[in-house]
XYZ file of C-alpha atoms in Angstrom:
652
model
C 164.919 259.388 93.617
C 164.794 262.830 95.198
C 164.589 264.444 91.749
C 161.671 262.185 90.849
C 159.793 263.142 94.012
C 160.336 266.813 93.149
C 158.925 266.208 89.676
C 155.880 264.338 90.973
C 155.009 267.076 93.454
C 155.426 269.953 90.983
C 151.828 269.915 89.680
C 148.808 269.382 91.931
C 145.953 270.948 89.925
C 143.297 268.572 88.624
C 140.711 269.270 85.925
C 137.306 267.599 86.145
C 135.995 267.617 82.586
C 132.470 266.935 81.341
C 131.849 265.858 77.774
C 129.764 268.748 76.397
C 128.617 266.709 73.397
C 127.176 264.111 75.770
C 125.384 266.849 77.677
C 123.813 268.073 74.423
C 122.815 264.525 73.520
C 121.180 264.020 76.914
C 119.363 267.350 76.558
C 117.781 266.185 73.280
C 115.539 263.878 75.343
C 114.280 266.768 77.504
C 111.192 268.989 76.890
C 113.316 272.164 76.775
C 116.846 271.195 75.706
C 118.476 274.617 75.999
C 117.040 275.250 79.454
C 118.139 271.770 80.572
C 121.714 272.386 79.383
C 121.940 275.654 81.303
C 120.549 274.055 84.474
C 123.027 271.178 84.283
C 125.963 273.496 83.654
C 125.175 275.340 86.895
C 124.816 272.089 88.845
C 128.031 270.653 87.413
C 130.006 273.796 88.138
C 128.705 273.862 91.693
C 129.720 270.230 92.144
C 133.318 270.833 91.030
C 133.367 270.361 87.240
C 135.694 273.101 86.014
C 136.144 272.212 82.345
C 134.150 271.153 79.285
C 135.375 269.003 76.420
C 134.205 270.371 73.078
C 134.436 267.995 70.118
C 134.821 268.782 66.482
C 131.316 269.741 65.399
C 128.976 267.576 63.345
C 125.620 268.372 61.794
C 124.107 266.147 64.467
C 125.703 268.117 67.308
C 124.751 271.467 65.786
C 121.169 270.238 65.519
C 121.240 269.219 69.205
C 122.445 272.730 70.008
C 119.512 274.168 68.050
C 121.709 275.983 65.540
C 120.479 274.117 62.461
C 117.909 271.673 61.136
C 119.081 268.919 58.835
C 116.953 267.179 56.206
C 117.455 264.464 53.631
C 116.370 265.009 50.039
C 112.873 263.577 50.544
C 112.182 265.735 53.607
C 113.479 268.846 51.844
C 111.205 268.148 48.849
C 108.181 267.852 51.148
C 109.035 271.245 52.642
C 109.011 272.683 49.120
C 105.760 270.874 48.177
C 107.431 268.836 45.470
C 108.476 265.269 44.808
C 112.135 264.470 45.366
C 113.824 263.232 42.160
C 115.465 259.811 42.569
C 118.882 261.153 41.557
C 118.901 263.632 44.477
C 120.560 262.171 47.560
C 121.890 265.407 48.994
C 121.699 266.797 52.535
C 119.888 270.052 53.268
C 120.739 272.386 56.135
C 118.633 275.281 57.476
C 120.050 277.904 59.855
C 117.723 278.501 62.807
C 119.383 281.582 64.253
C 120.231 284.321 61.758
C 122.530 286.030 64.264
C 124.728 282.904 64.432
C 124.704 282.021 60.748
C 127.778 284.120 59.989
C 129.748 281.926 62.391
C 128.288 278.511 61.537
C 128.015 278.844 57.736
C 131.791 279.205 57.026
C 132.543 276.221 59.254
C 130.130 273.959 57.353
C 131.196 275.239 53.943
C 134.928 274.740 54.520
C 134.521 271.308 56.129
C 132.343 269.745 53.443
C 134.358 271.159 50.594
C 137.432 269.695 52.287
C 135.552 266.370 52.574
C 135.005 266.493 48.814
C 131.348 267.549 48.657
C 129.908 270.362 46.536
C 128.233 273.048 48.701
C 125.530 275.320 47.287
C 123.076 277.820 48.776
C 119.522 276.743 49.518
C 116.606 278.401 51.315
C 113.112 277.529 52.430
C 110.316 279.747 53.753
C 112.461 282.752 54.643
C 115.198 280.550 56.178
C 118.593 280.465 54.524
C 120.511 277.259 54.256
C 122.888 275.026 52.317
C 122.688 271.954 50.136
C 125.522 269.481 50.644
C 126.124 267.052 47.794
C 126.647 264.109 50.157
C 124.354 261.379 51.452
C 122.414 262.267 54.592
C 123.830 259.473 56.801
C 127.370 260.258 55.709
C 127.067 264.026 56.023
C 125.404 263.810 59.440
C 128.584 262.599 61.157
C 131.338 264.361 59.183
C 133.746 266.341 61.367
C 133.953 270.132 61.341
C 135.678 272.817 63.397
C 134.647 272.845 67.078
C 131.714 275.183 67.598
C 133.118 278.602 68.630
C 129.662 279.694 69.859
C 129.601 276.845 72.382
C 133.164 277.573 73.471
C 132.363 281.236 74.042
C 129.259 280.422 76.056
C 131.129 277.912 78.218
C 134.063 280.263 78.744
C 131.665 283.050 79.795
C 130.258 280.682 82.416
C 133.710 280.111 83.881
C 134.620 276.726 82.401
C 138.003 275.798 81.010
C 137.715 274.636 77.405
C 139.360 271.356 76.378
C 138.896 270.855 72.606
C 138.887 267.272 71.301
C 140.285 267.202 67.801
C 141.038 264.342 65.416
C 142.967 263.178 62.379
C 139.791 262.851 60.271
C 140.610 265.686 57.871
C 142.546 264.224 54.950
C 144.685 265.543 53.564
C 145.892 267.396 56.616
C 145.457 271.153 56.195
C 148.049 272.812 58.450
C 146.884 276.351 57.661
C 143.295 275.623 58.676
C 144.348 273.830 61.869
C 146.623 276.761 62.704
C 143.552 279.028 62.531
C 141.717 276.689 64.902
C 144.544 276.749 67.413
C 144.759 280.541 67.256
C 141.030 280.751 68.009
C 141.479 278.226 70.843
C 144.083 280.477 72.423
C 141.574 283.353 72.375
C 139.221 281.159 74.414
C 141.957 280.503 76.977
C 142.625 276.915 75.857
C 145.861 275.513 77.280
C 145.379 271.814 76.516
C 143.743 269.612 73.887
C 142.554 266.004 73.786
C 142.396 263.754 70.758
C 139.426 261.869 69.371
C 140.172 258.822 67.276
C 143.086 256.510 66.586
C 145.796 259.123 66.043
C 146.860 262.652 66.860
C 146.081 265.465 64.460
C 148.509 265.542 61.534
C 149.326 261.833 61.672
C 148.924 259.395 58.768
C 148.559 261.087 55.414
C 149.711 264.292 57.010
C 153.174 262.839 57.599
C 154.337 263.553 54.055
C 153.692 267.222 54.841
C 155.442 266.917 58.202
C 151.984 266.970 59.770
C 152.854 266.087 63.367
C 155.867 268.428 63.327
C 153.801 271.325 61.935
C 150.979 270.628 64.370
C 153.439 270.572 67.285
C 154.953 273.866 66.149
C 151.498 275.473 66.092
C 150.680 274.086 69.548
C 153.945 275.451 70.944
C 153.335 278.818 69.328
C 149.963 279.094 71.060
C 151.145 277.688 74.393
C 148.891 274.629 74.160
C 149.765 271.195 75.550
C 148.068 267.810 75.299
C 146.377 265.293 77.569
C 146.942 261.544 77.134
C 144.180 259.043 77.921
C 145.319 256.050 79.959
C 144.296 252.420 79.409
C 143.346 252.750 75.758
C 143.185 249.402 73.953
C 145.505 250.878 71.328
C 147.601 253.975 72.158
C 146.843 256.905 69.895
C 149.316 256.924 67.031
C 151.858 259.706 66.949
C 151.416 260.618 70.629
C 154.983 259.812 71.679
C 156.441 261.894 68.869
C 154.054 264.782 69.522
C 154.752 264.795 73.266
C 158.481 264.848 72.569
C 158.087 267.791 70.164
C 156.079 269.610 72.841
C 158.919 269.018 75.342
C 156.451 266.889 77.299
C 153.889 269.602 77.920
C 151.497 266.735 78.593
C 149.335 265.338 81.387
C 147.576 262.016 81.918
C 143.791 261.728 81.612
C 141.366 259.126 82.950
C 137.999 258.583 81.261
C 134.864 256.925 82.608
C 133.093 255.646 79.497
C 129.472 256.221 78.577
C 128.514 252.571 79.045
C 130.280 252.435 82.429
C 128.415 255.508 83.640
C 125.084 253.706 83.233
C 125.977 250.846 85.594
C 128.724 252.008 87.968
C 127.754 252.575 91.594
C 128.397 255.991 93.078
C 130.834 254.863 95.812
C 132.824 252.855 93.255
C 132.990 255.822 90.884
C 134.055 258.146 93.692
C 136.885 255.809 94.725
C 137.908 255.372 91.105
C 138.279 259.095 90.494
C 140.237 259.691 93.688
C 142.557 256.726 93.117
C 143.247 257.808 89.545
C 144.619 261.139 90.761
C 146.314 259.964 93.942
C 147.748 256.636 92.810
C 148.440 257.154 89.097
C 149.359 260.825 88.665
C 146.201 261.552 86.662
C 145.566 265.272 86.276
C 142.436 265.244 84.091
C 139.265 263.329 84.993
C 136.952 262.922 82.008
C 133.248 262.211 82.585
C 130.772 260.966 79.993
C 126.986 260.602 79.980
C 124.391 258.903 77.815
C 120.639 258.464 77.861
C 119.314 254.955 78.482
C 115.835 253.579 77.912
C 114.943 252.023 81.251
C 112.260 249.412 80.644
C 111.814 248.810 84.365
C 111.047 252.443 85.141
C 109.387 253.022 81.786
C 111.390 256.157 81.092
C 114.616 257.514 79.653
C 117.316 257.967 82.308
C 120.763 259.579 82.398
C 123.602 259.762 84.961
C 123.778 263.558 85.380
C 122.373 263.489 88.932
C 124.804 260.728 89.924
C 127.764 262.702 88.569
C 126.863 265.665 90.756
C 126.435 263.454 93.849
C 129.740 261.647 93.275
C 131.642 264.922 93.010
C 130.056 266.917 95.834
C 128.967 263.990 98.025
C 125.762 263.579 99.933
C 124.830 264.054 103.545
C 124.651 260.329 104.324
C 127.214 258.191 102.491
C 130.197 260.225 101.306
C 132.012 263.536 101.356
C 132.478 263.518 97.584
C 135.435 263.093 95.271
C 136.299 266.805 95.219
C 136.668 267.064 98.994
C 138.664 263.834 99.116
C 141.057 265.195 96.517
C 141.408 268.407 98.520
C 142.175 266.364 101.630
C 145.009 264.638 99.755
C 146.481 267.986 98.731
C 145.068 268.334 95.211
C 143.242 271.381 93.886
C 140.555 271.658 91.230
C 142.022 274.012 88.657
C 143.828 274.333 85.373
C 146.071 271.273 85.078
C 149.777 271.823 84.515
C 152.411 269.476 83.148
C 155.007 268.189 85.606
C 158.089 270.345 85.907
C 160.901 267.883 85.268
C 163.681 268.017 87.876
C 167.078 266.474 87.295
C 169.682 265.298 89.759
C 173.093 267.027 89.739
C 175.563 265.107 87.571
C 172.676 262.895 86.430
C 174.597 261.332 83.541
C 177.391 260.201 85.868
C 174.935 258.884 88.454
C 172.987 257.005 85.783
C 176.216 255.392 84.596
C 176.998 254.272 88.143
C 173.464 252.886 88.445
C 174.008 250.863 85.273
C 177.247 249.415 86.679
C 175.518 248.662 89.961
C 172.641 246.887 88.226
C 175.062 244.769 86.185
C 176.953 243.895 89.384
C 173.690 242.928 91.078
C 172.823 240.550 88.246
C 176.334 239.066 88.328
C 176.068 238.482 92.080
C 172.755 236.682 91.637
C 174.192 234.387 88.952
C 177.280 233.858 91.118
C 175.110 232.366 93.861
C 174.218 229.541 91.497
C 177.516 229.246 89.563
C 180.277 231.098 91.476
C 182.796 230.780 88.642
C 180.588 232.939 86.417
C 180.427 235.954 88.750
C 183.331 237.933 87.272
C 182.838 236.820 83.630
C 179.158 237.803 83.766
C 180.027 241.221 85.185
C 182.657 241.887 82.527
C 180.408 240.597 79.727
C 177.538 242.674 81.102
C 179.594 245.869 81.092
C 180.843 245.309 77.536
C 177.488 244.131 76.188
C 175.610 246.872 78.002
C 177.897 249.537 76.543
C 177.391 248.168 73.039
C 173.610 247.920 73.427
C 173.516 251.439 74.846
C 175.093 252.722 71.637
C 172.554 250.855 69.473
C 169.429 251.451 71.586
C 169.755 253.282 74.918
C 166.057 252.790 75.720
C 166.182 249.024 75.191
C 169.367 248.795 77.227
C 168.012 250.568 80.315
C 164.715 248.651 80.137
C 166.494 245.297 79.975
C 168.847 246.282 82.770
C 165.984 247.503 84.971
C 164.182 244.183 84.479
C 167.341 242.184 85.181
C 167.992 244.120 88.408
C 164.361 243.713 89.474
C 164.648 239.940 89.049
C 168.118 239.649 90.579
C 167.551 241.422 93.902
C 164.637 239.382 95.335
C 166.148 236.173 93.941
C 169.542 236.805 95.533
C 168.040 237.946 98.829
C 165.923 234.795 99.254
C 168.764 232.495 98.139
C 171.059 234.109 100.734
C 168.298 233.628 103.304
C 168.049 229.930 102.468
C 171.811 229.521 102.772
C 171.780 231.252 106.161
C 168.891 229.164 107.469
C 170.642 225.949 106.439
C 173.795 227.025 108.284
C 171.831 227.879 111.435
C 169.790 224.674 111.325
C 172.808 222.436 110.732
C 174.674 224.105 113.569
C 171.913 223.273 116.069
C 170.884 219.755 115.004
C 171.804 218.345 118.416
C 169.762 220.964 120.262
C 166.859 222.558 118.298
C 166.529 226.334 118.560
C 163.925 227.476 121.079
C 160.724 229.096 119.769
C 161.658 232.538 121.160
C 165.105 232.436 119.549
C 163.547 231.275 116.291
C 161.081 234.176 116.435
C 163.857 236.699 117.052
C 165.940 235.145 114.296
C 162.973 235.175 111.911
C 162.468 238.900 112.505
C 166.145 239.706 111.884
C 166.312 237.485 108.797
C 163.109 239.009 107.404
C 164.525 242.515 107.859
C 167.810 241.558 106.190
C 166.092 239.823 103.286
C 163.706 242.726 102.734
C 166.545 245.255 102.679
C 168.412 243.156 100.124
C 165.295 242.796 97.942
C 164.703 246.531 98.056
C 168.232 247.070 96.739
C 166.727 246.838 93.244
C 164.562 249.915 93.762
C 167.239 252.638 93.415
C 168.401 250.986 90.188
C 164.890 250.823 88.714
C 164.166 254.440 89.651
C 167.516 255.690 88.347
C 167.416 253.758 85.077
C 163.806 254.648 84.256
C 163.889 258.204 85.578
C 162.382 259.914 82.537
C 159.115 261.794 82.148
C 158.029 259.392 79.364
C 157.635 256.647 81.990
C 155.554 258.887 84.254
C 153.329 259.672 81.254
C 153.275 255.948 80.314
C 154.553 256.737 76.834
C 157.124 254.103 77.759
C 156.743 251.360 80.342
C 158.742 248.922 82.450
C 158.986 245.784 80.314
C 158.822 242.155 81.433
C 156.345 242.216 84.320
C 155.405 238.565 83.735
C 159.056 237.498 83.875
C 159.510 239.426 87.111
C 156.597 237.510 88.630
C 157.826 234.083 87.486
C 161.629 233.940 87.429
C 162.464 234.743 91.089
C 160.024 232.075 92.289
C 161.388 229.554 89.797
C 165.020 230.320 90.614
C 164.403 230.096 94.365
C 162.625 226.754 93.883
C 165.569 225.576 91.771
C 167.997 226.501 94.552
C 165.905 224.843 97.272
C 165.605 221.520 95.464
C 168.931 221.269 93.626
C 171.455 223.031 95.883
C 172.755 222.240 99.343
C 171.087 218.883 100.022
C 174.280 216.883 100.536
C 174.719 216.077 96.866
C 175.717 217.831 93.669
C 173.257 219.715 91.508
C 173.426 216.943 88.934
C 172.921 214.293 91.592
C 169.904 216.051 93.060
C 168.455 216.469 89.562
C 168.804 212.743 88.840
C 167.273 211.870 92.205
C 164.223 214.067 91.615
C 163.746 212.775 88.055
C 163.944 209.162 89.226
C 161.275 209.569 91.894
C 158.093 207.533 91.194
C 155.133 209.540 89.902
C 152.196 208.885 92.237
C 148.604 210.049 92.179
C 149.463 212.403 95.031
C 152.194 213.987 92.914
C 149.805 214.427 89.991
C 147.194 216.060 92.224
C 149.846 218.325 93.729
C 151.137 219.352 90.304
C 147.566 220.082 89.200
C 146.945 222.272 92.249
C 150.228 224.130 91.731
C 149.406 224.624 88.052
C 145.966 226.050 88.829
C 147.406 228.333 91.499
C 150.123 229.499 89.119
C 147.608 230.188 86.359
C 145.436 232.224 88.727
C 148.508 234.077 89.976
C 149.523 235.037 86.430
C 146.006 236.189 85.498
C 146.218 238.605 88.420
C 149.562 239.963 87.236
C 149.628 243.391 85.586
C 146.926 245.991 84.993
C 144.720 243.664 82.964
C 144.024 241.270 85.822
C 140.390 240.518 86.583
C 139.018 241.588 89.968
C 135.763 240.372 91.527
C 133.132 242.680 92.983
C 133.842 241.373 96.481
C 137.538 242.155 96.122
C 136.708 245.650 94.881
C 134.763 246.216 98.097
C 137.675 244.847 100.131
C 140.089 247.156 98.301
C 137.817 250.113 98.964
C 137.734 249.205 102.662
C 141.539 249.098 102.789
C 141.812 252.403 100.951
C 139.360 254.139 103.251
C 140.996 252.640 106.349
C 144.660 253.342 105.609
C 144.522 256.056 102.936
C 146.913 253.916 100.862
C 145.978 250.410 99.783
C 148.673 247.778 100.391
C 148.964 245.085 97.734
C 146.837 242.055 98.582
C 149.392 239.500 97.382
C 151.910 240.989 99.799
C 150.119 241.523 103.120
C 147.564 238.717 102.827
C 149.682 236.008 101.212
C 153.380 236.623 100.607
C 154.610 238.285 103.796
C 152.697 236.043 106.253
C 153.894 232.868 104.458
C 157.441 234.186 104.216
C 157.691 235.240 107.865
C 156.107 232.039 109.147
C 158.242 230.086 106.696
C 161.470 231.531 108.132
C 160.329 230.674 111.657
C 159.461 227.092 110.723
C 162.443 226.566 108.391
C 164.814 227.207 111.306
C 163.599 223.827 112.599
C 161.871 221.958 109.764
C 163.416 221.371 106.343
C 160.019 221.036 104.610
C 159.186 224.666 105.507
C 161.469 225.813 102.692
C 158.425 225.340 100.476
C 156.805 228.270 102.294
C 159.801 230.429 101.435
C 159.345 229.600 97.753
C 155.713 230.717 97.910
C 156.592 233.730 100.072
C 159.027 234.960 97.420
C 155.903 236.496 95.868
C 156.024 239.248 98.487
C 159.702 240.030 97.919
C 159.333 240.408 94.151
C 156.002 242.225 94.527
C 157.670 244.947 96.593
C 160.106 245.504 93.746
C 157.299 245.349 91.179
C 155.502 248.158 93.018
C 158.268 250.524 91.919
C 158.057 249.294 88.325
C 154.778 251.245 88.131
C 156.569 254.495 87.325
C 153.292 256.431 86.999
C 152.630 255.809 90.709
C 154.154 258.473 92.997
C 157.366 257.267 94.595
C 156.419 258.261 98.145
C 153.089 256.470 97.848
C 154.870 253.310 96.665
C 157.151 253.455 99.734
C 154.170 253.812 102.054
C 152.401 250.946 100.279
C 155.206 248.410 100.648
C 155.962 249.185 104.307
C 152.272 249.154 105.197
C 151.924 245.779 103.478
C 155.028 244.506 105.272
C 153.734 245.616 108.668
C 150.308 244.026 108.242
C 151.893 240.909 106.744
C 154.196 240.475 109.740
C 151.239 240.745 112.111
C 149.379 238.062 110.173
C 152.559 235.980 110.161
C 152.714 236.246 113.952
C 149.154 234.937 114.093
C 150.148 231.962 111.919
C 153.177 231.289 114.140
C 151.073 231.495 117.307
C 148.479 229.100 115.886
C 151.245 226.716 114.817
C 152.878 226.757 118.256
C 149.589 226.118 120.010
C 148.750 223.319 117.592
C 152.221 221.822 117.982
C 151.925 221.754 121.778
C 148.457 220.224 121.662
C 149.684 217.602 119.205
C 152.697 216.764 121.415
C 150.473 216.379 124.477
C 148.028 214.204 122.575
C 150.788 211.955 121.210
C 152.473 211.816 124.617
C 149.168 211.085 126.310
C 148.372 208.359 123.804
C 151.798 206.781 124.377
C 151.346 206.740 128.168
C 147.904 205.202 127.766
C 149.389 202.372 125.714
């Protein structure tokens, strides 16, 4: 765990990147595009943007930049005062700036010949150009080398350059890409992003060892990669490429073009800060797009909002940049984490595996004691065999099993202890103050036992691939279901004066009433809602987003809602009430959510370990306070009820 903390604190520079292609596209709606671009670059740099993403060029982008004009066959014929023949469907390019033609012309010629089109010279009215034997719509979007003129201009203005390259050149040409990377190095590029479904060299390039050759060229030029989070489909070949680069990689967070048109400034500011602070993001990627606003009767864009979000305004916020500085992050060239290892890590990992297997065996032994030793022995033998076949699968399964076992065992042991205490005081019920003290001690003990899973999860999944989310903790849904189900099974089938089989028969023979049906329906709906909120894909309402923002701004770290607002209060109050009332065990079943959620917090390996610790103890503290409120309300209500019943009896 100490080694992981060292790794997570080894890189604190963050790049704020603007999509330069988007900026060019926005400028095309302005009266003076070039002047607008220069003005926005100054504003963005002053606000904290320190890098620009430069895509592979297209004819469209070069036309936005004013380097070329592009015509279809009909338009070209009109320029030449002739009628376009029907068999001509070519694309015609004119160079606007003679001084830049020597740079742009070779890029266009190589790209379109590689795309399979014939390229010939063409000129019109003292302007030189090219004819591309490809349809206008097709040619307009074909990829070419990133524009070196743009990269030079941006570098001269003090921006880091982050090229975005793709796998769109087929077949993969390793020699040409090597030239690109060499030129990138001259512009000070230290990291690239990918555009499209796969990394450069993937797919058809594999038969040439494309990814391997591409990785070799990146290493030779000292260039790493950035990995976008939350993509619908991870970019193909990324895991292999990152491994070949010895994990010279960082995580990137993008705010999409469509999102930028509707997102509110405070929400965007919180989103950027949380991405860096809570998820180890080291590259923030901003997009922009023009929108026709029918209400205002004009074309709008988010450039002004981007500047305000980053540098803040005098009234509402201090800005994302200052917030990041306050949390210890710097705006600069992002570096990959320096991986730290514990001494004798292999031995310690082996001990962690044995400990996790023992933890699972102990949990099963609480339900079937005779299986404790056989399960441990079988787990050791089976785990060793699986480790030989697939070490990754083995540690992932073992981490999940330990995560399920610890909260389950801790709550089952709590239930056993409460039953012993309650049975020992049936003649004289425990006083409220003693129950409160006992509830506090039992909550502390149960929490410590639940948290026993955390060292195992951290040790087993202590690899940089989990921090980069190239691999993930598997089985989150099972972690959120099984402990609750197993605890419920223990409450209803164990320790009620009969055997497990007898209790099962008794429950199955109970008459099914309308009340039972309604209760099952309510539980089903609650369970469905609970599962939809599980994982990163859960839906969150606008009101809850505001509540989360309030928590974040108040505490600096947002505790998990299901813990402090639901699980911990129910669990704490449930312990207090269960020391007197048998029915209160139901609250312990529901409160198991908090115990497993604390463990689940550490299954998010991309979240800094220290932040996860703060989060769970903050949630526990607030949850206990809310639990005390519930207990106080219950005690007051109980006394009022007793007086009312007693008063009614005396009146009779």
